[in-house]
Amino acid sequence: RMKSMKHIINCLVEKQPGVLARIVGLISGRGYNIETLNVGPTEDPTVSKMTIVVPGDSHVIEQVTHQLSKQIDVIEVVNMTNRRHLDRELILVRVATESHNARAEIVDLAALFRGHVVSVQEDSVTIQMVGNQETVADFLCLMKPYSIVDISRTGVIAVGREAPGASAAKG
Protein backbone atom coordinates (compact mmCIF):
# COMPACT_ATOMS: atom_id res chain seq x y z
CA ARG A 1 0.00 0.00 0.00
CA MET A 2 1.38 3.37 -1.04
CA LYS A 3 1.75 6.11 1.53
CA SER A 4 -0.94 8.78 1.50
CA MET A 5 0.17 12.37 2.00
CA LYS A 6 -0.96 15.92 1.35
CA HIS A 7 -0.01 17.24 -2.08
CA ILE A 8 0.09 20.91 -3.02
CA ILE A 9 -0.96 21.51 -6.63
CA ASN A 10 -0.64 24.93 -8.26
CA CYS A 11 -2.83 25.59 -11.30
CA LEU A 12 -2.71 28.63 -13.53
CA VAL A 13 -6.15 29.01 -15.07
CA GLU A 14 -7.89 31.44 -17.39
CA LYS A 15 -10.03 33.86 -15.41
CA GLN A 16 -13.40 32.75 -16.83
CA PRO A 17 -16.80 32.09 -15.23
CA GLY A 18 -17.25 28.44 -14.27
CA VAL A 19 -13.55 27.45 -14.25
CA LEU A 20 -13.45 27.01 -10.46
CA ALA A 21 -16.64 24.93 -10.45
CA ARG A 22 -15.33 22.70 -13.27
CA ILE A 23 -12.03 22.06 -11.52
CA VAL A 24 -13.67 21.29 -8.17
CA GLY A 25 -16.16 19.03 -9.95
CA LEU A 26 -13.39 17.23 -11.81
CA ILE A 27 -11.51 16.43 -8.58
CA SER A 28 -14.50 15.61 -6.36
CA GLY A 29 -16.29 13.78 -9.17
CA ARG A 30 -13.52 11.20 -9.16
CA GLY A 31 -13.94 10.65 -5.43
CA TYR A 32 -10.89 12.65 -4.39
CA ASN A 33 -11.05 15.08 -1.50
CA ILE A 34 -9.90 18.69 -1.56
CA GLU A 35 -8.45 19.65 1.81
CA THR A 36 -7.91 23.34 1.01
CA LEU A 37 -8.48 25.49 -2.04
CA ASN A 38 -7.24 29.02 -2.56
CA VAL A 39 -7.82 31.11 -5.68
CA GLY A 40 -6.35 34.53 -6.37
CA PRO A 41 -5.20 36.89 -9.10
CA THR A 42 -1.72 36.76 -10.67
CA GLU A 43 0.44 39.44 -12.27
CA ASP A 44 -1.57 38.76 -15.47
CA PRO A 45 -5.14 40.13 -15.12
CA THR A 46 -6.53 37.33 -17.36
CA VAL A 47 -5.04 34.51 -15.23
CA SER A 48 -5.85 33.20 -11.74
CA LYS A 49 -3.70 30.94 -9.59
CA MET A 50 -5.36 28.05 -7.76
CA THR A 51 -3.53 26.30 -4.95
CA ILE A 52 -5.21 22.98 -4.12
CA VAL A 53 -4.20 20.66 -1.29
CA VAL A 54 -5.28 17.09 -2.09
CA PRO A 55 -4.58 14.14 0.22
CA GLY A 56 -3.68 10.89 -1.51
CA ASP A 57 -0.96 8.59 -2.74
CA SER A 58 1.16 9.27 -5.82
CA HIS A 59 -1.36 7.46 -8.07
CA VAL A 60 -4.20 9.77 -6.95
CA ILE A 61 -2.08 12.86 -7.56
CA GLU A 62 -0.94 11.61 -10.98
CA GLN A 63 -4.60 11.15 -11.94
CA VAL A 64 -5.60 14.59 -10.61
CA THR A 65 -2.74 16.47 -12.28
CA HIS A 66 -3.26 14.59 -15.58
CA GLN A 67 -7.00 15.34 -15.62
CA LEU A 68 -6.43 18.99 -14.66
CA SER A 69 -3.85 19.52 -17.40
CA LYS A 70 -6.35 18.27 -20.04
CA GLN A 71 -8.84 21.03 -19.14
CA ILE A 72 -9.20 23.76 -21.79
CA ASP A 73 -9.05 26.66 -19.27
CA VAL A 74 -5.98 25.28 -17.48
CA ILE A 75 -2.70 26.88 -18.57
CA GLU A 76 -0.29 25.03 -16.26
CA VAL A 77 -0.40 22.40 -13.51
CA VAL A 78 2.50 21.96 -11.08
CA ASN A 79 2.67 19.47 -8.20
CA MET A 80 4.71 21.53 -5.72
CA THR A 81 5.01 18.75 -3.13
CA ASN A 82 8.37 17.32 -4.17
CA ARG A 83 9.82 20.59 -5.47
CA ARG A 84 11.59 23.32 -3.57
CA HIS A 85 8.77 25.65 -2.50
CA LEU A 86 7.43 27.91 0.20
CA ASP A 87 3.91 27.37 1.50
CA ARG A 88 1.95 29.47 3.96
CA GLU A 89 -1.48 29.61 5.55
CA LEU A 90 -3.06 32.44 7.52
CA ILE A 91 -5.29 31.58 10.47
CA LEU A 92 -7.43 33.61 12.84
CA VAL A 93 -8.18 31.65 16.00
CA ARG A 94 -10.37 32.80 18.88
CA VAL A 95 -9.45 31.03 22.10
CA ALA A 96 -11.39 31.04 25.39
CA THR A 97 -9.58 32.64 28.34
CA GLU A 98 -10.96 31.24 31.59
CA SER A 99 -8.45 33.20 33.66
CA HIS A 100 -5.83 35.93 33.48
CA ASN A 101 -3.16 33.18 33.57
CA ALA A 102 -4.70 31.40 30.58
CA ARG A 103 -4.69 34.67 28.60
CA ALA A 104 -1.00 35.26 29.40
CA GLU A 105 -0.12 31.66 28.42
CA ILE A 106 -2.00 31.93 25.11
CA VAL A 107 -0.33 35.26 24.28
CA ASP A 108 3.11 33.79 25.14
CA LEU A 109 2.51 30.69 22.99
CA ALA A 110 1.31 32.87 20.10
CA ALA A 111 4.48 34.97 20.35
CA LEU A 112 6.64 31.82 20.07
CA PHE A 113 4.91 31.14 16.72
CA ARG A 114 5.15 34.80 15.65
CA GLY A 115 1.40 35.08 16.14
CA HIS A 116 -0.21 38.41 16.98
CA VAL A 117 -3.13 39.28 19.22
CA VAL A 118 -5.64 41.04 16.99
CA SER A 119 -8.56 41.24 19.44
CA VAL A 120 -9.11 40.85 23.17
CA GLN A 121 -12.55 40.17 24.61
CA GLU A 122 -13.55 39.64 28.22
CA ASP A 123 -13.68 35.85 27.83
CA SER A 124 -11.40 35.23 24.82
CA VAL A 125 -8.47 36.38 22.76
CA THR A 126 -8.09 36.25 18.96
CA ILE A 127 -4.70 35.40 17.47
CA GLN A 128 -3.56 35.93 13.89
CA MET A 129 -0.83 33.52 12.82
CA VAL A 130 0.93 32.73 9.54
CA GLY A 131 3.03 29.64 8.92
CA ASN A 132 3.60 26.56 6.82
CA GLN A 133 1.23 23.59 7.19
CA GLU A 134 3.32 21.94 9.91
CA THR A 135 3.75 25.12 11.98
CA VAL A 136 0.02 25.92 11.82
CA ALA A 137 -0.82 22.35 12.89
CA ASP A 138 1.66 22.55 15.80
CA PHE A 139 0.24 25.89 16.95
CA LEU A 140 -3.36 24.66 16.81
CA CYS A 141 -2.38 21.53 18.75
CA LEU A 142 -1.02 23.74 21.56
CA MET A 143 -4.21 25.86 21.52
CA LYS A 144 -6.59 22.86 21.93
CA PRO A 145 -6.35 22.65 25.75
CA TYR A 146 -7.53 26.28 25.95
CA SER A 147 -10.73 25.57 24.02
CA ILE A 148 -10.89 27.05 20.53
CA VAL A 149 -14.10 29.10 20.21
CA ASP A 150 -13.79 29.90 16.51
CA ILE A 151 -11.27 29.49 13.74
CA SER A 152 -10.90 30.73 10.18
CA ARG A 153 -8.19 29.54 7.80
CA THR A 154 -7.22 30.80 4.37
CA GLY A 155 -6.01 27.47 3.03
CA VAL A 156 -2.49 26.92 1.74
CA ILE A 157 -0.76 29.10 -0.85
CA ALA A 158 2.59 28.14 -2.39
CA VAL A 159 5.33 29.44 -4.67
CA GLY A 160 8.29 27.60 -6.13
CA ARG A 161 11.86 28.35 -5.12
CA GLU A 162 13.38 27.14 -8.39
CA ALA A 163 15.01 29.32 -11.02
CA PRO A 164 12.47 30.94 -13.40
CA GLY A 165 11.48 28.64 -16.25
CA ALA A 166 12.75 25.50 -14.47
CA SER A 167 10.68 22.49 -15.58
CA ALA A 168 7.08 23.60 -15.14
CA ALA A 169 5.10 22.32 -18.10
CA LYS A 170 1.47 21.72 -18.92
CA GLY A 171 0.77 18.01 -18.60
Coordinates of N, CA and C in Angstrom, one line a residue:
R1 N 0.8 -1.2 0.0 CA 0.0 0.0 0.0 C 0.9 1.2 0.0
M2 N 0.6 2.2 -0.9 CA 1.4 3.4 -1.0 C 1.0 4.4 0.1
K3 N 2.0 5.2 0.5 CA 1.8 6.1 1.5 C 0.9 7.3 1.0
S4 N -0.1 7.6 1.8 CA -0.9 8.8 1.5 C -0.4 10.0 2.2
M5 N -0.3 11.1 1.4 CA 0.2 12.4 2.0 C -0.6 13.5 1.4
K6 N -0.3 14.7 1.9 CA -1.0 15.9 1.3 C -0.1 16.5 0.2
H7 N -0.7 16.7 -0.9 CA 0.0 17.2 -2.1 C -0.5 18.6 -2.4
I8 N 0.4 19.5 -2.7 CA 0.1 20.9 -3.0 C 0.2 21.0 -4.5
I9 N -0.9 21.4 -5.2 CA -1.0 21.5 -6.6 C -1.3 23.0 -7.0
N10 N -0.4 23.6 -7.8 CA -0.6 24.9 -8.3 C -1.2 24.8 -9.7
C11 N -2.2 25.5 -10.0 CA -2.8 25.6 -11.3 C -2.9 27.0 -11.7
L12 N -2.4 27.3 -12.9 CA -2.7 28.6 -13.5 C -3.9 28.4 -14.5
V13 N -4.9 29.2 -14.3 CA -6.1 29.0 -15.1 C -6.6 30.3 -15.7
E14 N -7.3 30.2 -16.8 CA -7.9 31.4 -17.4 C -9.0 31.9 -16.5
K15 N -9.0 33.3 -16.3 CA -10.0 33.9 -15.4 C -11.3 33.9 -16.2
Q16 N -12.1 32.9 -16.1 CA -13.4 32.8 -16.8 C -14.5 32.2 -15.9
P17 N -15.7 32.6 -16.1 CA -16.8 32.1 -15.2 C -16.9 30.6 -15.4
G18 N -17.1 29.9 -14.2 CA -17.2 28.4 -14.3 C -16.0 27.6 -14.2
V19 N -14.8 28.2 -14.3 CA -13.5 27.4 -14.2 C -13.4 26.8 -12.9
L20 N -13.6 27.5 -11.8 CA -13.4 27.0 -10.5 C -14.4 25.8 -10.2
A21 N -15.6 26.0 -10.6 CA -16.6 24.9 -10.5 C -16.3 23.7 -11.2
R22 N -15.7 23.9 -12.5 CA -15.3 22.7 -13.3 C -14.2 22.0 -12.6
I23 N -13.2 22.7 -12.1 CA -12.0 22.1 -11.5 C -12.4 21.3 -10.2
V24 N -13.2 22.0 -9.4 CA -13.7 21.3 -8.2 C -14.5 20.0 -8.5
G25 N -15.4 20.2 -9.5 CA -16.2 19.0 -10.0 C -15.3 17.9 -10.5
L26 N -14.3 18.2 -11.2 CA -13.4 17.2 -11.8 C -12.7 16.4 -10.7
I27 N -12.2 17.1 -9.7 CA -11.5 16.4 -8.6 C -12.5 15.6 -7.7
S28 N -13.6 16.3 -7.3 CA -14.5 15.6 -6.4 C -15.3 14.5 -7.1
G29 N -15.5 14.7 -8.4 CA -16.3 13.8 -9.2 C -15.6 12.4 -9.3
R30 N -14.3 12.4 -9.1 CA -13.5 11.2 -9.2 C -13.3 10.6 -7.8
G31 N -14.0 11.2 -6.8 CA -13.9 10.6 -5.4 C -12.7 11.1 -4.6
Y32 N -12.0 12.1 -5.1 CA -10.9 12.7 -4.4 C -11.3 13.9 -3.6
N33 N -10.7 14.0 -2.4 CA -11.1 15.1 -1.5 C -10.1 16.3 -1.7
I34 N -10.7 17.5 -1.5 CA -9.9 18.7 -1.6 C -9.8 19.2 -0.1
E35 N -8.6 19.2 0.4 CA -8.4 19.6 1.8 C -8.5 21.2 1.9
T36 N -7.8 21.9 1.1 CA -7.9 23.3 1.0 C -7.8 23.8 -0.4
L37 N -8.4 24.9 -0.7 CA -8.5 25.5 -2.0 C -8.4 27.0 -1.9
N38 N -7.4 27.6 -2.6 CA -7.2 29.0 -2.6 C -7.1 29.5 -4.0
V39 N -7.9 30.6 -4.3 CA -7.8 31.1 -5.7 C -7.6 32.6 -5.6
G40 N -6.6 33.1 -6.4 CA -6.4 34.5 -6.4 C -5.8 35.0 -7.7
P41 N -5.7 36.3 -7.9 CA -5.2 36.9 -9.1 C -3.7 36.7 -9.2
T42 N -3.2 36.8 -10.4 CA -1.7 36.8 -10.7 C -1.3 38.1 -11.2
E43 N 0.0 38.2 -11.7 CA 0.4 39.4 -12.3 C -0.3 39.7 -13.6
D44 N -0.8 38.7 -14.2 CA -1.6 38.8 -15.5 C -3.1 38.9 -15.1
P45 N -3.7 40.0 -15.5 CA -5.1 40.1 -15.1 C -6.1 39.1 -15.7
T46 N -5.6 38.3 -16.7 CA -6.5 37.3 -17.4 C -6.3 35.9 -16.8
V47 N -5.4 35.8 -15.8 CA -5.0 34.5 -15.2 C -5.2 34.5 -13.7
S48 N -5.8 33.4 -13.2 CA -5.8 33.2 -11.7 C -4.9 32.0 -11.4
K49 N -4.5 32.0 -10.1 CA -3.7 30.9 -9.6 C -4.5 30.2 -8.5
M50 N -4.7 28.9 -8.7 CA -5.4 28.1 -7.8 C -4.3 27.2 -7.0
T51 N -4.4 27.2 -5.7 CA -3.5 26.3 -4.9 C -4.5 25.3 -4.3
I52 N -4.3 24.0 -4.6 CA -5.2 23.0 -4.1 C -4.4 22.0 -3.3
V53 N -4.8 21.7 -2.1 CA -4.2 20.7 -1.3 C -5.1 19.4 -1.3
V54 N -4.5 18.3 -1.9 CA -5.3 17.1 -2.1 C -4.5 16.0 -1.4
P55 N -5.2 15.3 -0.4 CA -4.6 14.1 0.2 C -4.7 12.9 -0.7
G56 N -3.6 12.1 -0.7 CA -3.7 10.9 -1.5 C -2.3 10.4 -1.8
D57 N -2.2 9.2 -2.4 CA -1.0 8.6 -2.7 C -0.5 9.1 -4.1
S58 N 0.6 8.7 -4.6 CA 1.2 9.3 -5.8 C 0.3 9.0 -7.0
H59 N -0.4 7.8 -7.0 CA -1.4 7.5 -8.1 C -2.5 8.5 -8.2
V60 N -3.1 8.8 -7.0 CA -4.2 9.8 -6.9 C -3.7 11.1 -7.5
I61 N -2.6 11.6 -7.1 CA -2.1 12.9 -7.6 C -1.7 12.9 -9.1
E62 N -1.2 11.7 -9.5 CA -0.9 11.6 -11.0 C -2.2 11.8 -11.8
Q63 N -3.3 11.1 -11.3 CA -4.6 11.2 -11.9 C -5.1 12.6 -11.9
V64 N -5.1 13.2 -10.7 CA -5.6 14.6 -10.6 C -4.8 15.6 -11.5
T65 N -3.5 15.5 -11.5 CA -2.7 16.5 -12.3 C -2.9 16.2 -13.8
H66 N -3.0 14.9 -14.2 CA -3.3 14.6 -15.6 C -4.6 15.1 -16.1
Q67 N -5.7 14.9 -15.2 CA -7.0 15.3 -15.6 C -7.1 16.9 -15.7
L68 N -6.4 17.5 -14.7 CA -6.4 19.0 -14.7 C -5.8 19.6 -15.9
S69 N -4.6 19.0 -16.3 CA -3.9 19.5 -17.4 C -4.6 19.4 -18.7
K70 N -5.6 18.5 -18.8 CA -6.4 18.3 -20.0 C -7.5 19.3 -20.2
Q71 N -7.8 20.1 -19.1 CA -8.8 21.0 -19.1 C -8.5 22.2 -20.0
I72 N -9.4 22.7 -20.8 CA -9.2 23.8 -21.8 C -8.8 25.1 -21.1
D73 N -9.3 25.4 -19.9 CA -9.0 26.7 -19.3 C -7.8 26.6 -18.4
V74 N -7.2 25.4 -18.3 CA -6.0 25.3 -17.5 C -4.7 25.5 -18.3
I75 N -3.9 26.5 -17.9 CA -2.7 26.9 -18.6 C -1.5 26.0 -18.1
E76 N -1.4 25.8 -16.8 CA -0.3 25.0 -16.3 C -0.7 24.3 -15.0
V77 N -0.2 23.1 -14.7 CA -0.4 22.4 -13.5 C 1.0 22.0 -13.0
V78 N 1.2 22.3 -11.7 CA 2.5 22.0 -11.1 C 2.2 21.3 -9.7
N79 N 2.7 20.1 -9.5 CA 2.7 19.5 -8.2 C 3.9 20.0 -7.4
M80 N 3.6 20.9 -6.5 CA 4.7 21.5 -5.7 C 5.3 20.6 -4.6
T81 N 4.7 19.6 -4.3 CA 5.0 18.8 -3.1 C 6.5 18.3 -3.1
N82 N 7.0 17.8 -4.2 CA 8.4 17.3 -4.2 C 9.4 18.3 -4.8
R83 N 8.9 19.5 -4.9 CA 9.8 20.6 -5.5 C 10.2 21.5 -4.3
R84 N 11.3 22.3 -4.5 CA 11.6 23.3 -3.6 C 10.5 24.4 -3.6
H85 N 9.9 24.7 -2.5 CA 8.8 25.7 -2.5 C 8.6 26.2 -1.1
L86 N 7.9 27.3 -1.1 CA 7.4 27.9 0.2 C 5.9 27.8 0.2
D87 N 5.4 27.4 1.4 CA 3.9 27.4 1.5 C 3.5 28.1 2.8
R88 N 2.4 28.7 2.8 CA 1.9 29.5 4.0 C 0.4 29.4 4.1
E89 N 0.0 29.5 5.3 CA -1.5 29.6 5.6 C -1.7 30.7 6.6
L90 N -2.7 31.4 6.5 CA -3.1 32.4 7.5 C -4.2 31.9 8.3
I91 N -4.2 32.0 9.6 CA -5.3 31.6 10.5 C -5.6 32.7 11.4
L92 N -6.9 32.8 11.7 CA -7.4 33.6 12.8 C -8.1 32.6 13.8
V93 N -7.6 32.6 15.0 CA -8.2 31.6 16.0 C -8.6 32.4 17.3
R94 N -9.8 32.2 17.6 CA -10.4 32.8 18.9 C -10.4 31.7 20.0
V95 N -9.7 32.0 21.1 CA -9.4 31.0 22.1 C -10.0 31.5 23.4
A96 N -10.8 30.7 24.1 CA -11.4 31.0 25.4 C -10.3 31.3 26.4
T97 N -10.5 32.3 27.2 CA -9.6 32.6 28.3 C -10.4 32.6 29.6
E98 N -10.2 31.5 30.3 CA -11.0 31.2 31.6 C -10.4 32.1 32.7
S99 N -9.1 32.4 32.6 CA -8.4 33.2 33.7 C -7.4 34.1 33.1
H100 N -6.9 35.0 33.9 CA -5.8 35.9 33.5 C -4.6 35.1 33.1
N101 N -4.3 34.0 33.9 CA -3.2 33.2 33.6 C -3.3 32.5 32.2
A102 N -4.5 32.0 31.9 CA -4.7 31.4 30.6 C -4.4 32.4 29.5
R103 N -4.9 33.6 29.6 CA -4.7 34.7 28.6 C -3.2 34.9 28.4
A104 N -2.4 35.0 29.5 CA -1.0 35.3 29.4 C -0.3 34.1 28.7
E105 N -0.7 32.8 29.0 CA -0.1 31.7 28.4 C -0.4 31.6 26.9
I106 N -1.6 31.9 26.5 CA -2.0 31.9 25.1 C -1.2 33.0 24.3
V107 N -1.1 34.2 24.9 CA -0.3 35.3 24.3 C 1.1 34.9 24.1
D108 N 1.7 34.2 25.2 CA 3.1 33.8 25.1 C 3.3 32.7 24.1
L109 N 2.4 31.7 24.0 CA 2.5 30.7 23.0 C 2.4 31.3 21.6
A110 N 1.5 32.2 21.4 CA 1.3 32.9 20.1 C 2.6 33.6 19.7
A111 N 3.2 34.2 20.6 CA 4.5 35.0 20.4 C 5.6 34.0 19.9
L112 N 5.6 32.8 20.5 CA 6.6 31.8 20.1 C 6.5 31.4 18.6
F113 N 5.2 31.5 18.1 CA 4.9 31.1 16.7 C 4.8 32.4 15.8
R114 N 5.3 33.5 16.3 CA 5.1 34.8 15.6 C 3.7 35.2 15.4
G115 N 2.8 34.7 16.2 CA 1.4 35.1 16.1 C 1.2 36.4 16.8
H116 N 0.1 37.1 16.4 CA -0.2 38.4 17.0 C -1.6 38.4 17.5
V117 N -1.8 39.1 18.7 CA -3.1 39.3 19.2 C -3.8 40.4 18.4
V118 N -4.9 40.0 17.8 CA -5.6 41.0 17.0 C -6.9 41.5 17.7
S119 N -7.4 40.8 18.7 CA -8.6 41.2 19.4 C -8.6 40.6 20.8
V120 N -9.0 41.4 21.8 CA -9.1 40.8 23.2 C -10.5 41.1 23.6
Q121 N -11.2 40.0 24.0 CA -12.5 40.2 24.6 C -12.4 39.8 26.1
E122 N -13.5 40.0 26.8 CA -13.6 39.6 28.2 C -13.2 38.2 28.5
D123 N -13.8 37.3 27.6 CA -13.7 35.9 27.8 C -12.8 35.1 26.8
S124 N -12.2 35.9 25.9 CA -11.4 35.2 24.8 C -10.4 36.2 24.2
V125 N -9.5 35.6 23.5 CA -8.5 36.4 22.8 C -8.4 35.8 21.3
T126 N -8.2 36.7 20.3 CA -8.1 36.2 19.0 C -6.7 36.5 18.5
I127 N -6.1 35.4 17.9 CA -4.7 35.4 17.5 C -4.7 35.3 15.9
Q128 N -3.8 36.1 15.3 CA -3.6 35.9 13.9 C -2.2 35.3 13.8
M129 N -2.1 34.2 12.9 CA -0.8 33.5 12.8 C -0.6 33.1 11.4
V130 N 0.6 33.2 10.9 CA 0.9 32.7 9.5 C 2.1 31.7 9.6
G131 N 1.9 30.6 8.9 CA 3.0 29.6 8.9 C 2.8 28.6 7.9
N132 N 3.8 27.7 7.7 CA 3.6 26.6 6.8 C 2.6 25.6 7.5
Q133 N 2.3 24.5 6.7 CA 1.2 23.6 7.2 C 1.6 23.0 8.5
E134 N 2.9 22.6 8.7 CA 3.3 21.9 9.9 C 3.3 22.9 11.1
T135 N 3.7 24.1 10.9 CA 3.7 25.1 12.0 C 2.3 25.5 12.4
V136 N 1.4 25.6 11.5 CA 0.0 25.9 11.8 C -0.6 24.8 12.6
A137 N -0.3 23.5 12.2 CA -0.8 22.3 12.9 C -0.3 22.3 14.3
D138 N 1.0 22.6 14.5 CA 1.7 22.5 15.8 C 1.0 23.6 16.7
F139 N 0.8 24.8 16.2 CA 0.2 25.9 17.0 C -1.2 25.5 17.4
L140 N -2.0 25.0 16.5 CA -3.4 24.7 16.8 C -3.4 23.5 17.8
C141 N -2.5 22.6 17.8 CA -2.4 21.5 18.7 C -2.2 22.1 20.2
L142 N -1.3 23.1 20.3 CA -1.0 23.7 21.6 C -2.2 24.6 22.1
M143 N -3.1 25.0 21.1 CA -4.2 25.9 21.5 C -5.4 25.0 22.0
K144 N -5.4 23.7 21.6 CA -6.6 22.9 21.9 C -7.0 22.8 23.4
P145 N -6.0 22.7 24.3 CA -6.3 22.7 25.8 C -7.1 23.9 26.3
Y146 N -6.9 25.0 25.5 CA -7.5 26.3 25.9 C -8.9 26.4 25.4
S147 N -9.4 25.5 24.6 CA -10.7 25.6 24.0 C -10.9 26.6 22.9
I148 N -10.7 26.2 21.7 CA -10.9 27.1 20.5 C -12.4 27.4 20.3
V149 N -12.7 28.6 20.4 CA -14.1 29.1 20.2 C -14.5 29.2 18.7
D150 N -13.5 29.7 17.9 CA -13.8 29.9 16.5 C -12.5 29.9 15.8
I151 N -12.5 29.5 14.5 CA -11.3 29.5 13.7 C -11.6 29.7 12.3
S152 N -10.8 30.5 11.6 CA -10.9 30.7 10.2 C -9.5 30.6 9.6
R153 N -9.5 29.8 8.5 CA -8.2 29.5 7.8 C -8.3 29.9 6.3
T154 N -7.2 30.4 5.8 CA -7.2 30.8 4.4 C -7.0 29.6 3.4
G155 N -6.4 28.5 3.9 CA -6.0 27.5 3.0 C -4.6 27.8 2.6
V156 N -3.9 26.8 2.1 CA -2.5 26.9 1.7 C -2.3 27.7 0.4
I157 N -1.3 28.5 0.4 CA -0.8 29.1 -0.9 C 0.7 28.7 -1.0
A158 N 1.2 28.6 -2.2 CA 2.6 28.1 -2.4 C 3.2 28.8 -3.6
V159 N 4.5 29.0 -3.5 CA 5.3 29.4 -4.7 C 6.6 28.6 -4.7
G160 N 7.1 28.4 -5.9 CA 8.3 27.6 -6.1 C 9.5 28.4 -5.8
R161 N 10.6 27.7 -5.4 CA 11.9 28.3 -5.1 C 12.9 28.0 -6.2
E162 N 12.5 27.5 -7.3 CA 13.4 27.1 -8.4 C 13.7 28.4 -9.3
A163 N 14.7 28.3 -10.1 CA 15.0 29.3 -11.0 C 13.8 29.5 -12.0
P164 N 13.6 30.7 -12.4 CA 12.5 30.9 -13.4 C 12.6 30.1 -14.6
G165 N 11.5 29.5 -15.1 CA 11.5 28.6 -16.3 C 12.0 27.2 -16.0
A166 N 12.2 26.9 -14.8 CA 12.7 25.5 -14.5 C 11.6 24.5 -14.5
S167 N 11.6 23.7 -15.5 CA 10.7 22.5 -15.6 C 9.3 22.6 -15.0
A168 N 8.5 23.5 -15.5 CA 7.1 23.6 -15.1 C 6.3 23.6 -16.5
A169 N 5.8 22.5 -16.8 CA 5.1 22.3 -18.1 C 3.7 21.9 -17.9
K170 N 2.8 22.2 -18.9 CA 1.5 21.7 -18.9 C 1.5 20.2 -19.2
G171 N 0.8 19.5 -18.3 CA 0.8 18.0 -18.6 C 1.8 17.3 -17.9

